[in-house]
Coordinates of C-alpha atoms in Angstrom, one line a residue:
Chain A
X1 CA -3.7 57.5 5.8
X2 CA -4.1 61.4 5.3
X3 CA -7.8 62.4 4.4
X4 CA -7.3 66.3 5.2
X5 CA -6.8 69.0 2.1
X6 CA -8.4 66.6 -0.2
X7 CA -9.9 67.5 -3.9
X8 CA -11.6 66.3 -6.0
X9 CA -10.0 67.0 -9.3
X10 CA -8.8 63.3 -9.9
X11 CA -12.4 61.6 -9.0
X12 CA -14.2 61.7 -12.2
X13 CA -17.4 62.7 -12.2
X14 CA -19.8 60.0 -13.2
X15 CA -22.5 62.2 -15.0
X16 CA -19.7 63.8 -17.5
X17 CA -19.2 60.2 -19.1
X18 CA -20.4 57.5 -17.2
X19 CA -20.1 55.4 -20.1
X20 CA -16.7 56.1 -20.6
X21 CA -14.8 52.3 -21.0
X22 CA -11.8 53.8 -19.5
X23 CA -13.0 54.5 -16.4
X24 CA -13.9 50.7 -16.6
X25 CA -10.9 47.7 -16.0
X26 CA -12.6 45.1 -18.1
X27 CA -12.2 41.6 -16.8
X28 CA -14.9 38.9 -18.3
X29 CA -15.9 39.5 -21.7
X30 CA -16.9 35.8 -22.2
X31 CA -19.4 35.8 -19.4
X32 CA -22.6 34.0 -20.4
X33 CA -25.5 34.1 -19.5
X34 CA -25.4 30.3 -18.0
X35 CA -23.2 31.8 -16.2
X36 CA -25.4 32.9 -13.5
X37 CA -26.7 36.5 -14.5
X38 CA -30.3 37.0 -14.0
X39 CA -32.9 38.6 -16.0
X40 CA -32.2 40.6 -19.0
X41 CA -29.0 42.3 -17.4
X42 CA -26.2 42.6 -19.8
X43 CA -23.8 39.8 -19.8
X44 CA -20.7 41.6 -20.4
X45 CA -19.0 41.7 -17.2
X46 CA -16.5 44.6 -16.5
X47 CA -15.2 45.4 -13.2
X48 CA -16.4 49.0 -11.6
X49 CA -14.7 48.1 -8.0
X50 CA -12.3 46.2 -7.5
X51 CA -10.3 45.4 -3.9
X52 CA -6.6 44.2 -3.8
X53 CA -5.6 43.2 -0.5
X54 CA -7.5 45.3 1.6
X55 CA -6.8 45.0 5.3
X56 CA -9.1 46.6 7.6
X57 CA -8.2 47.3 11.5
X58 CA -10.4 48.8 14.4
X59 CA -7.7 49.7 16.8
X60 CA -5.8 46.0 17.2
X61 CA -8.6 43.9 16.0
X62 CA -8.4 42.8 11.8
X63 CA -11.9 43.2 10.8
X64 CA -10.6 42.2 7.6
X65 CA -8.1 39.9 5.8
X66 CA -6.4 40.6 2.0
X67 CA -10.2 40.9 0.4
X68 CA -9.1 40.7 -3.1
X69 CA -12.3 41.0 -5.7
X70 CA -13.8 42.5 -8.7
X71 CA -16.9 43.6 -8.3
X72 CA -18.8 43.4 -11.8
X73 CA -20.9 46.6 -13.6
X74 CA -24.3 46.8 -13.9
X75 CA -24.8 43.7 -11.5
X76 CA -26.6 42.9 -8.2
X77 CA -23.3 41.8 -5.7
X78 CA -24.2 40.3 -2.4
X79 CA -22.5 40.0 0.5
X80 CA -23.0 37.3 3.0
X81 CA -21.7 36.0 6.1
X82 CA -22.6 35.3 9.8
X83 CA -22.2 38.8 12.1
X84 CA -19.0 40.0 12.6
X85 CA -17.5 39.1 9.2
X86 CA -16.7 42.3 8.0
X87 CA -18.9 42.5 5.5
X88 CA -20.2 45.6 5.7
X89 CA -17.2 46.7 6.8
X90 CA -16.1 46.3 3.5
X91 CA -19.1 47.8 2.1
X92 CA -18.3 51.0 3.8
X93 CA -14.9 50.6 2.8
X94 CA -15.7 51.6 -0.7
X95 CA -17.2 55.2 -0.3
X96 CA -14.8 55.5 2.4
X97 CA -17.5 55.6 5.4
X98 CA -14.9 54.1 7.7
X99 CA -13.4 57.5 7.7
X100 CA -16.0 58.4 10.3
X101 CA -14.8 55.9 12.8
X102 CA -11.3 56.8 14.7
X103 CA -10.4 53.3 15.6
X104 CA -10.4 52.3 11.8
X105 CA -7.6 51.8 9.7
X106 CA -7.4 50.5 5.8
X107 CA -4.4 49.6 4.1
X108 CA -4.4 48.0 0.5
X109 CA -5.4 49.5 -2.5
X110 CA -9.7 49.8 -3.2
X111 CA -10.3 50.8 -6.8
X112 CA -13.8 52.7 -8.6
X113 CA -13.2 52.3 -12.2
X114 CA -9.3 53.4 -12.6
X115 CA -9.0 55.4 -9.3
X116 CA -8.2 54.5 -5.8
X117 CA -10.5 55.6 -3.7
X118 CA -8.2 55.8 -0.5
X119 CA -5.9 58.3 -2.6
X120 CA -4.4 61.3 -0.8
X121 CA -6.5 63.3 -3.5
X122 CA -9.8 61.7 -3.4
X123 CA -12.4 63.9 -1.4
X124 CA -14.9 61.4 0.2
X125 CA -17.9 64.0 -0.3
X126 CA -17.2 64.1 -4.0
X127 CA -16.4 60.1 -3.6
X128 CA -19.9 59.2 -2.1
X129 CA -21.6 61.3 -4.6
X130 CA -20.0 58.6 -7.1
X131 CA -21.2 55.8 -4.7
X132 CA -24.5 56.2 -2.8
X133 CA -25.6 54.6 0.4
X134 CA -29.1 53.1 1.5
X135 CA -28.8 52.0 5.7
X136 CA -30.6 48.9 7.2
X137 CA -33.1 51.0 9.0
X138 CA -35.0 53.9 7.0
X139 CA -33.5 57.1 8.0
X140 CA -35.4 60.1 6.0
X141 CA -34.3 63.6 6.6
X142 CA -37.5 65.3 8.8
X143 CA -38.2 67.5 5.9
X144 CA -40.6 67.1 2.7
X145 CA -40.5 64.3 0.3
X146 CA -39.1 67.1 -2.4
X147 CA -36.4 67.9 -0.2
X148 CA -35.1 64.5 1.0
X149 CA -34.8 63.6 -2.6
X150 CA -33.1 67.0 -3.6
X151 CA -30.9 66.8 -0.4
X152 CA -27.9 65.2 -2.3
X153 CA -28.1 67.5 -4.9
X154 CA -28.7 70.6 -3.1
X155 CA -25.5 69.8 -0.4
X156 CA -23.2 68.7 -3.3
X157 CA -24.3 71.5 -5.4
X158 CA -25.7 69.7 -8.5
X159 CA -26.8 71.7 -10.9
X160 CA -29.4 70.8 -13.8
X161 CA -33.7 70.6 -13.5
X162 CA -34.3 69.3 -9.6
X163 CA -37.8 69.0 -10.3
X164 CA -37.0 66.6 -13.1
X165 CA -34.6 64.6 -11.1
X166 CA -36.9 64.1 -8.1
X167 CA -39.3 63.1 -10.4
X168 CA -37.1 60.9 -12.3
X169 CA -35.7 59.8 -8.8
X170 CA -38.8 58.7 -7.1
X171 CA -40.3 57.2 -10.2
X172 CA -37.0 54.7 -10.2
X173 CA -37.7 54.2 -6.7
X174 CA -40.7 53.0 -7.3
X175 CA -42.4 55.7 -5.0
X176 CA -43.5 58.6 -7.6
X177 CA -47.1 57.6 -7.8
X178 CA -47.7 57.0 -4.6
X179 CA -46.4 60.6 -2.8
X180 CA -46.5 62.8 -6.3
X181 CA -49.4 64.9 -4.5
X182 CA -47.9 65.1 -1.3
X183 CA -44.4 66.1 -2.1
X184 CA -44.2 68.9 0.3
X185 CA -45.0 66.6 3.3
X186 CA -43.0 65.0 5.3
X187 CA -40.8 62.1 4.7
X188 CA -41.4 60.7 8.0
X189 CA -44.9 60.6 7.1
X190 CA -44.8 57.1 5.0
X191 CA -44.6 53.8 5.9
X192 CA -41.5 51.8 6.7
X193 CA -41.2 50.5 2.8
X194 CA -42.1 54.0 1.5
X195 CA -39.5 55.3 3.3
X196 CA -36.8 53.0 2.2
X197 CA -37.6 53.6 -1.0
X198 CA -37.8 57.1 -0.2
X199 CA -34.1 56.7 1.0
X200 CA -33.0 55.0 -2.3
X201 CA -34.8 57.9 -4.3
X202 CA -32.3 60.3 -2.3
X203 CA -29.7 57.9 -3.1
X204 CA -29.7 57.8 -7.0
X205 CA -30.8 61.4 -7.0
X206 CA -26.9 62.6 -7.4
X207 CA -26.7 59.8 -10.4
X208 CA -24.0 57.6 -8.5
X209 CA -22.5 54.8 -10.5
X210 CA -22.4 52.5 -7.1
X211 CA -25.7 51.7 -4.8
X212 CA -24.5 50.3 -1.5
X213 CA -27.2 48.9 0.6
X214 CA -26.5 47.5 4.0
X215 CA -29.3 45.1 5.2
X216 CA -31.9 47.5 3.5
X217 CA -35.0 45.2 4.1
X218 CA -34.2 43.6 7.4
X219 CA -36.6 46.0 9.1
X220 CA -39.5 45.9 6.4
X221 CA -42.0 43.4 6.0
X222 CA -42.6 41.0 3.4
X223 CA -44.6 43.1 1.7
X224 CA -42.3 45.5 1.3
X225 CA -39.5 43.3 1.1
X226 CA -40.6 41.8 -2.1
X227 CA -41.1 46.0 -3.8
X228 CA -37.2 46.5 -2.4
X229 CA -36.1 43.5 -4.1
X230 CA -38.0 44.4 -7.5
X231 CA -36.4 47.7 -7.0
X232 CA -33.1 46.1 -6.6
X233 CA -33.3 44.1 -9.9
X234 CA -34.3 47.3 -11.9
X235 CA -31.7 49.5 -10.4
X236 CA -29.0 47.1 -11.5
X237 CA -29.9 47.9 -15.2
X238 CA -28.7 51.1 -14.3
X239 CA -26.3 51.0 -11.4
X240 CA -23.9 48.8 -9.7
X241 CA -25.6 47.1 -6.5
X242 CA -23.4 46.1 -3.7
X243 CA -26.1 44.7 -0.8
X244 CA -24.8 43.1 2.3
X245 CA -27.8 41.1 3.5
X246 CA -28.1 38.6 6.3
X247 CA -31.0 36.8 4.4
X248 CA -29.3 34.4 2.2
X249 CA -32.7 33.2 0.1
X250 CA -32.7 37.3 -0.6
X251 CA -28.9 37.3 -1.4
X252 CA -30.0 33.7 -4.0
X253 CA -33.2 35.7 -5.6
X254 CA -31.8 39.3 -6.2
X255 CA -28.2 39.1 -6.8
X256 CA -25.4 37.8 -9.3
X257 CA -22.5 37.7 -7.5
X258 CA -22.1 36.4 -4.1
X259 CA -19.5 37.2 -1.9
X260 CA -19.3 34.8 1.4
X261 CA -17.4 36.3 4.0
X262 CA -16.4 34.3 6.9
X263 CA -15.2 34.6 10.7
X264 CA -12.2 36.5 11.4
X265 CA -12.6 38.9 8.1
X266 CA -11.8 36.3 5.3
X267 CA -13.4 36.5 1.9
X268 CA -13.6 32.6 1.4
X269 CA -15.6 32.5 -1.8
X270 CA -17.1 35.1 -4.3
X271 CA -18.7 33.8 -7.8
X272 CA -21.9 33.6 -9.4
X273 CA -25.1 33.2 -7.3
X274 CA -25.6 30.3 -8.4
X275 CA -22.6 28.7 -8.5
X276 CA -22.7 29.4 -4.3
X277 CA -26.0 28.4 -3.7
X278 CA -26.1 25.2 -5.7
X279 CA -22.5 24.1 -5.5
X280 CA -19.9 26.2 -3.5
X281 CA -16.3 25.0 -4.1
X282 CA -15.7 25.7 -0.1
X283 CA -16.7 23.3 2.3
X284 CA -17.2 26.1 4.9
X285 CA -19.9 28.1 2.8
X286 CA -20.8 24.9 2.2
X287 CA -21.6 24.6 5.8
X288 CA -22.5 27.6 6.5
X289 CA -24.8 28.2 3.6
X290 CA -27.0 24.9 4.8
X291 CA -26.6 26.4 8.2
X292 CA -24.3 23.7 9.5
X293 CA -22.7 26.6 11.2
X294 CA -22.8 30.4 12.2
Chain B
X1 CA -24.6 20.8 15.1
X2 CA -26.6 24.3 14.1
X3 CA -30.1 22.8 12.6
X4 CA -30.1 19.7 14.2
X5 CA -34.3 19.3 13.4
X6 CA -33.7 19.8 9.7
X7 CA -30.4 17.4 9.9
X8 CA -32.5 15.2 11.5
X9 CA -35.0 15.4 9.0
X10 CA -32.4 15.1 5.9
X11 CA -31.6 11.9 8.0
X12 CA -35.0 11.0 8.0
X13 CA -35.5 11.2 4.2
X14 CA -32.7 9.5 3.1
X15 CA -33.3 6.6 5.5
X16 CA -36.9 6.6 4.4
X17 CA -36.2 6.7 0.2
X18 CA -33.8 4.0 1.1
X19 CA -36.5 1.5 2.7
X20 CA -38.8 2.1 0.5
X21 CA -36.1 0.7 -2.5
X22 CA -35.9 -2.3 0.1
X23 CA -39.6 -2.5 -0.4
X24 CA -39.6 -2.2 -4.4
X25 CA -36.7 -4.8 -4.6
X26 CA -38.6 -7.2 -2.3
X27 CA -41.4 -7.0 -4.6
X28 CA -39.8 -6.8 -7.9
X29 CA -37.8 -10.4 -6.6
X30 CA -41.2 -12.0 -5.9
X31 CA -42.5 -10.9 -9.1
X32 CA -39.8 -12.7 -10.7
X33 CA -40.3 -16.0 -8.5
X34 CA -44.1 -15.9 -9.1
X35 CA -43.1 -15.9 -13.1
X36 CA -40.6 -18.6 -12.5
X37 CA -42.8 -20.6 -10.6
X38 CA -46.2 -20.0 -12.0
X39 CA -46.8 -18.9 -8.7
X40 CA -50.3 -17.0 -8.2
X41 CA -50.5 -16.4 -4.4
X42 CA -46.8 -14.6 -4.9
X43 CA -48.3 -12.8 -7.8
X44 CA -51.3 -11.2 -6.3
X45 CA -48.5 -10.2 -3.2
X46 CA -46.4 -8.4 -5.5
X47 CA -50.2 -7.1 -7.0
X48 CA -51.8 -6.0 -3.6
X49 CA -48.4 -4.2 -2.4
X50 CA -48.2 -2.0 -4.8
X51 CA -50.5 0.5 -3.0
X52 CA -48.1 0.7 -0.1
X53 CA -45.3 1.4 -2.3
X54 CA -47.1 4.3 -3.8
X55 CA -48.4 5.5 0.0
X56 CA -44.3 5.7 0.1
X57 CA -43.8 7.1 -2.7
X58 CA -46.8 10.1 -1.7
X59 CA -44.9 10.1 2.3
X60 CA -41.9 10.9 1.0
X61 CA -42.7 13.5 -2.0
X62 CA -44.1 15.1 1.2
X63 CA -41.2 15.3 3.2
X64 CA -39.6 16.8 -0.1
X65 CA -42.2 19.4 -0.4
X66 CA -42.0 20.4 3.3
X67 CA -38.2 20.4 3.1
X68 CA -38.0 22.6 0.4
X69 CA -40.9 24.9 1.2
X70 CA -40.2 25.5 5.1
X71 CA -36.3 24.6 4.9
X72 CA -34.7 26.6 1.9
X73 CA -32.1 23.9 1.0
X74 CA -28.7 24.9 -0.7
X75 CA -26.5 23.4 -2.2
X76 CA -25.7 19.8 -1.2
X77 CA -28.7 19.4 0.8
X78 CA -30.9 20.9 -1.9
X79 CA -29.0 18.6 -4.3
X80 CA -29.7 15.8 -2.4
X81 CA -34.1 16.5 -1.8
X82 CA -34.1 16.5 -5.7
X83 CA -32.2 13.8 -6.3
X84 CA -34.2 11.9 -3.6
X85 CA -37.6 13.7 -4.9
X86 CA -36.5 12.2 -8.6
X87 CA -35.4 8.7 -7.3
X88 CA -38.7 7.7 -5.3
X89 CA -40.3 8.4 -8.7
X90 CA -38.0 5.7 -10.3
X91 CA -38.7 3.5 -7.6
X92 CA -42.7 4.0 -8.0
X93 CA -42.4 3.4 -11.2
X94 CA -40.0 0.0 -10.8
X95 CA -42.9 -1.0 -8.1
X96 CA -45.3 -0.6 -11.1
X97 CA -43.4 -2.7 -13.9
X98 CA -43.5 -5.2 -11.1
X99 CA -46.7 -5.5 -10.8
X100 CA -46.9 -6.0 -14.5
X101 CA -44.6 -9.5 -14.0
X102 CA -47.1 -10.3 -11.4
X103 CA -49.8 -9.5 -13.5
X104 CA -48.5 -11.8 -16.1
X105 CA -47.7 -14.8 -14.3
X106 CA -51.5 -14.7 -13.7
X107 CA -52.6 -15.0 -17.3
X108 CA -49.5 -17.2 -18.3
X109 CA -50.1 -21.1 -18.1
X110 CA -46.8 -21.7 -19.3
X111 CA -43.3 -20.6 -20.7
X112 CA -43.8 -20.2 -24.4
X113 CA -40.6 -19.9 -25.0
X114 CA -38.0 -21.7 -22.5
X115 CA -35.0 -21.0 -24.2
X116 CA -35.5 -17.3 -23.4
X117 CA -33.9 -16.5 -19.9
X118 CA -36.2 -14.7 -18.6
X119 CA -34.7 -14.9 -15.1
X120 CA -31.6 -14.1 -15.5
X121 CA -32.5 -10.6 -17.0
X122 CA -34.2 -10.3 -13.8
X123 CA -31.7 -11.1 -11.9
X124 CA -29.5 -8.5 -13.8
X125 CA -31.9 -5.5 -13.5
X126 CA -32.5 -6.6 -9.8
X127 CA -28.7 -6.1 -9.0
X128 CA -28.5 -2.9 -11.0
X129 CA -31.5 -1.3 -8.8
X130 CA -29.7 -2.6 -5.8
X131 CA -26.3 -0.8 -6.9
X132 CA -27.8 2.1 -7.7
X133 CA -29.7 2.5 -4.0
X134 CA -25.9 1.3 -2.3
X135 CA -24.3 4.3 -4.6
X136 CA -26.9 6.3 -3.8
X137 CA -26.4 5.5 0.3
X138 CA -22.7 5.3 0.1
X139 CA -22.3 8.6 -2.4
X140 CA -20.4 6.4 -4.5
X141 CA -19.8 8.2 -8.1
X142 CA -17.9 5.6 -9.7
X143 CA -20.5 2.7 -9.1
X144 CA -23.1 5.6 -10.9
X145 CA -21.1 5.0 -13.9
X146 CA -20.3 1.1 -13.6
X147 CA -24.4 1.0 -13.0
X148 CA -24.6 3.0 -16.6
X149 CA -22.3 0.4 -18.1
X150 CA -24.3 -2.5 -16.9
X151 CA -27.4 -1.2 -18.5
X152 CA -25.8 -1.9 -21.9
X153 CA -25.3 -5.5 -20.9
X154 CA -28.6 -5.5 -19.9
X155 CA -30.2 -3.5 -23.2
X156 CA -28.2 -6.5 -25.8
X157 CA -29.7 -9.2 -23.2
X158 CA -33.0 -8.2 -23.5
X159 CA -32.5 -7.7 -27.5
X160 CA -31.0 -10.8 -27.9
X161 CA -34.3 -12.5 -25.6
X162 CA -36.6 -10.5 -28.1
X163 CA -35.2 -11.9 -31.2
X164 CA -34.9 -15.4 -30.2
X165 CA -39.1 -15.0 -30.1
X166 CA -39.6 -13.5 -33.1
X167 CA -37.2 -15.7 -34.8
X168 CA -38.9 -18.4 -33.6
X169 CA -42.2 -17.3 -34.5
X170 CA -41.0 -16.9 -37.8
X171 CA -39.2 -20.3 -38.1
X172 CA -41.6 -22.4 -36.6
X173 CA -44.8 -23.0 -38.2
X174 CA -48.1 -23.2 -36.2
X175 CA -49.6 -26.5 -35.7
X176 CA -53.1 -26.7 -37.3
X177 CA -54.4 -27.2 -33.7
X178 CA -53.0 -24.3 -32.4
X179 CA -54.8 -21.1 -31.4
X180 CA -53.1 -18.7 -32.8
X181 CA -54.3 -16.1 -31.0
X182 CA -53.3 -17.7 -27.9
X183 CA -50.0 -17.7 -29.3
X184 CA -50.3 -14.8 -29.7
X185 CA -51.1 -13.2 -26.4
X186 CA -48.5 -15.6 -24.9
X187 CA -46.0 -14.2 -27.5
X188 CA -47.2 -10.8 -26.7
X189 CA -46.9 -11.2 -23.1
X190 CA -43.2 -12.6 -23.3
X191 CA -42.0 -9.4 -25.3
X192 CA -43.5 -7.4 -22.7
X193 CA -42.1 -9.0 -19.7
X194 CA -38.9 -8.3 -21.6
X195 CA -39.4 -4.8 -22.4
X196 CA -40.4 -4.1 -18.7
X197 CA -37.2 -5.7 -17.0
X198 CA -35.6 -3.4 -19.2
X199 CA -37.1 -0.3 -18.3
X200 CA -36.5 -1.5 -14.5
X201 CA -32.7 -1.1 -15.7
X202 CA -33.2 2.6 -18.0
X203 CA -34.8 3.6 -14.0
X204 CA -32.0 2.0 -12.1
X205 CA -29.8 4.3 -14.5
X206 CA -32.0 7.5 -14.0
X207 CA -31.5 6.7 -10.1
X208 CA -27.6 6.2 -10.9
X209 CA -28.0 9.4 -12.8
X210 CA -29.5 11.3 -9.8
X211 CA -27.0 9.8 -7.6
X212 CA -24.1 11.3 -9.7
X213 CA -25.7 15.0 -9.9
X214 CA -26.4 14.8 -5.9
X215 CA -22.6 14.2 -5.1
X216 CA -20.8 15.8 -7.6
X217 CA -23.2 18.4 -9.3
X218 CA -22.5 16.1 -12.4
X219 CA -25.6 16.1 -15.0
X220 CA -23.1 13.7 -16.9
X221 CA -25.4 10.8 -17.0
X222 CA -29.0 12.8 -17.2
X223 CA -30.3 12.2 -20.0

C-alpha cells in the first residue's frame, strides 16, 4: 500500500465539526445503560472506528486475523490478550503507526468515522493529529512542560490561543495544579505519573477525536495507576479511549468494551465489559480470563 | 493447568461448602428423629452442633473473602465464590431452624396433634436440601428448577398441616380440665415446627437459585 504524495484534503479535521453525525456510522441506538456502560457516559452508542477484515503481516508472520469491530464513541475500549496477540498491533493500526515498521503489511479496510484511514489520500501526520497516542513507558520531550504540551500544535501548525490550550490541556490531564508554576521546566523533571499525564496533556493538546494508549500504567505505581485510570474515565466524556492493557482487573474497572484477543492474531470476543468479565460467551476467554491459560 | 494454587483452592471451597451441607442435613435428620421420638439426648446433639456448623459457615465465608480479595475471580469462577458465599448462608441458616426442632422436642411432652405429618414434611424438605447440594455439585440446571417445583408441594403440605390445627382447635372444645394455656404453647409450638420445615424448603430454593445463576448466569429463580 502506497503512503508517499499523501494529502490531507479528504481527512476531516476534527476541530471544524467534531460533532458532525456524518462523520459518525451509527450502529446501537438502543444501548442501555444495563448494558454495561459506566458512569454517567452517554448511552448512545455510535461507531467512530470501525475494522473490516483487517489482516496484519510482519514479513510472513499474520500478526492478525479478519479483526472485524466497531469501536463505540465516547467510550473506554480495552484490549486484552496474552503477549503476542496483536493487540497493539491493532492499536497502531488505526493512526497508521505500523507505517514506521518495513516488515508490516495491512490489508482490509480500517475506518475513523466515514474515511479509511489506509487510503492512498490520507496523510498519517494529519491522521494522528485526529487520533493521539500515549506509550507504555512515559516518554516527555527533554524540553519545558509549556513546550511538550504545545509540541503537537506547534509541529502540525495549529493555530488558535496555545497558552489556553496548554492550560486547558494539562488541566484535563489532571496535571495543571501541580506544574502551573513551573511551566518552563523541564518535563523530565516530574515523577513517573506526572509525566504520563504529562504525555496525555501533549496528547489531547491537538483536540484528537481518538486516545490510544498502549499499556500506559504498566510502569507507574499504584498510586499513580489509580490518577491514570480516573483520568481515563473523564477523558472518555470527551474522547474515544482505545487502551490495550495487560491488567485485566484495570481493563474490568475503566472500560466499556472489551476486546479479547487471542494467540495467533484472532479477535475471539468483543462486547460489553461486563458481559466478558462475568459471562464470556467463549470458552477460551473464558479460560483465559480466569487464567486457566496464557 | 496455569493457576494450579487458586484451582486448588476453588477445589477446596466447593468440596468444603459441600461437607458442610453433609453436616446441616445430618443434623436437620436428627432433629426430625428427636421430634418423632421424643428423643432428648438427640435433641441436645442437633442443639450443641450448631456451633460447629456456624465455625463452617465463618471457615468458609473466609476462603470467599480471600478468594475474592487476593484472587480477582471472573466470570465462572467468580460466579461460582458467590454462589458458594450465598449458599453456606442458606445452609447456616437451615442448621439454625434445626436447632429450633431440637429445641422443641425438648419442651414437647407429646404430639398434640397426630394426624398432622409432621415427618413426612420433613422428609420432603430434607430431600429438597439434598437435591439442591447434588445440583449444586453436579451443575445440574434442570434439577434447580424441579427443586423450585417441589417447594410448591412442599408450601400446600405445610398449609394443609396448619389448617388441620386450627381447624381443630376451632372444632374441638376444651375440656374443663384442660390448661389452656398449655394448649396453647403446644398449639404454638406445632405451627412453628411447621413454619420452620418450610422455610428449610424457601432456603433449599435460594440454594437451587444460586445453583442456577453459577452455571448459567441465570437470575431466573432469584427472587
Amino acid at each position: 500500500m502506497s503512503q508517499e504524495n499523501m494529502s490531507n484534503d479528504n481527512v476531516e479535521s476534527p476541530t471544524e465539526d467534531p460533532t458532525d453525525d456524518d462523520m459518525l456510522l451509527e450502529t446501537d441506538v438502543t444501548s442501555g445503560l444495563e448494558e454495561g456502560t459506566q458512569g454517567s457516559r452517554t448511552t448512545h452508542e455510535r461507531t467512530i472506528v470501525e475494522a473490516k477484515d483487517v489482516n496484519v503481516w510482519y514479513n510472513q508472520d499474520q500478526a492478525l486475523r479478519d479483526i472485524t469491530m466497531q469501536v463505540p464513541e465516547n467510550k473506554v475500549t480495552a484490549m486484552i490478550g496474552p503477549s503476542g496477540c496483536g493487540k497493539s498491533t491493532f492499536l497502531r493500526c488505526i493512526n497508521r503507526m505500523n507505517d514506521m515498521i518495513d516488515a508490516a503489511r495491512v490489508e482490509g479496510e480500517l475506518y475513523l468515522g466515514e474515511k479509511n484511514v489506509y487510503d492512498d489520500d490520507v496523510d498519517p501526520v494529519a491522521l494522528r493529529r485526529r487520533v493521539g497516542m500515549v506509550f507504555q513507558k512515559p516518554n516527555p520531550f527533554p524540553k519545558s512542560i509549556y513546550d511538550n504540551v504545545a509540541y503537537g500544535l506547534n509541529i502540525q501548525d495549529i493555530g488558535g490561543d496555545h497558552d489556553a490550550i496548554v492550560e486547558e490541556s494539562l488541566k484535563r490531564a489532571a496535571l495543571w495544579d501541580e506544574v502551573k508554576d513551573q511551566l518552563d521546566e523541564s518535563g523530565l523533571d516530574l515523577s513517573g505519573g506526572q509525566q504520563q499525564r504529562l504525555c496525555i496533556a501533549r496528547a489531547i493538546a491537538p483536540d484528537p477525536e481518538v486516545i490510544l494508549m498502549d499499556e500506559p500504567a504498566s510502569a507507574l505505581d499504584p498510586v499513580a495507576t489509580s490518577k491514570i485510570e480516573d483520568l481515563i474515565d473523564e477523558l472518555a466524556e470527551d474522547y474515544t479511549v482505545i487502551i490495550v492493557t495487560h491488567n485485566m482487573q484495570q481493563a474490568a474497572r475503566i472500560s466499556d468494551k472489551t476486546a479479547v484477543f487471542l494467540t495467533g492474531g484472532e479477535l475471539v470476543e468483543f462486547g460489553d465489559t461486563k458481559k466478558i468479565f462475568e459471562n464470556p460467551d467463549n470458552e477460551r476467554v473464558e479460560d483465559y480470563i480466569t487464567g486457566k491459560f496464557g | 493447568m496455569a493457576r494450579q494454587n487458586y484451582q486448588e483452592k476453588l477445589d477446596s471451597l466447593e468440596s468444603d461448602v459441600l461437607y458442610m451441607s453433609e453436616v446441616v442435613v445430618d443434623r436437620l435428620r436428627t432433629a426430625l428423629t428427636a421430634l418423632e421420638n421424643k428423643d432428648d439426648d438427640a435433641a441436645w446433639e442437633v442443639i450443641d452442633g450448631d456451633s460447629e456448623i456456624n465455625s463452617l459457615y465463618l471457615d468458609i465465608e473466609q476462603q470467599c473473602v480471600d478468594l475474592l480479595a487476593l484472587q480477582q475471580p471472573v466470570a465462572g469462577d467468580l460466579r461460582f465464590i458467590a454462589a458458594s458465599f450465598k449458599i453456606i448462608t442458606d445452609l447456616e441458616r437451615i442448621g439454625d431452624l434445626a436447632t429450633n426442632l431440637g429445641e422443641y422436642t425438648l419442651d414437647a411432652r407429646h404430639d398434640v396433634y397426630p394426624e398432622v405429618d409432621v415427618q413426612s414434611i420433613g422428609d420432603k424438605t430434607v430431600s429438597m436440601v439434598e437435591e439442591a447440594m447434588e445440583a449444586y455439585a453436579a451443575q445440574d440446571t434442570d434439577a434447580c428448577f424441579e427443586i423450585n417445583e417441589s417447594d410448591d408441594e412442599l408450601d400446600a403440605m405445610c398449609e394443609h398441616a396448619s389448617q388441620s390445627v386450627v381447624r381443630e382447635l376451632i372444632e374441638n372444645e376444651i375440656d374443663d380440665g384442660t390448661d389452656v394455656e398449655t394448649v396453647l404453647e403446644e398449639v404454638s409450638r406445632l405451627l412453628l415446627t411447621v413454619r420452620d420445615l418450610e422455610r428449610i424448603g424457601d432456603h433449599a430454593v435460594n440454594i437451587a437459585a444460586r445453583t442456577l445463576y453459577m452455571v448459567e448466569n441465570d437470575d431466573e429463580l432469584i427472587y
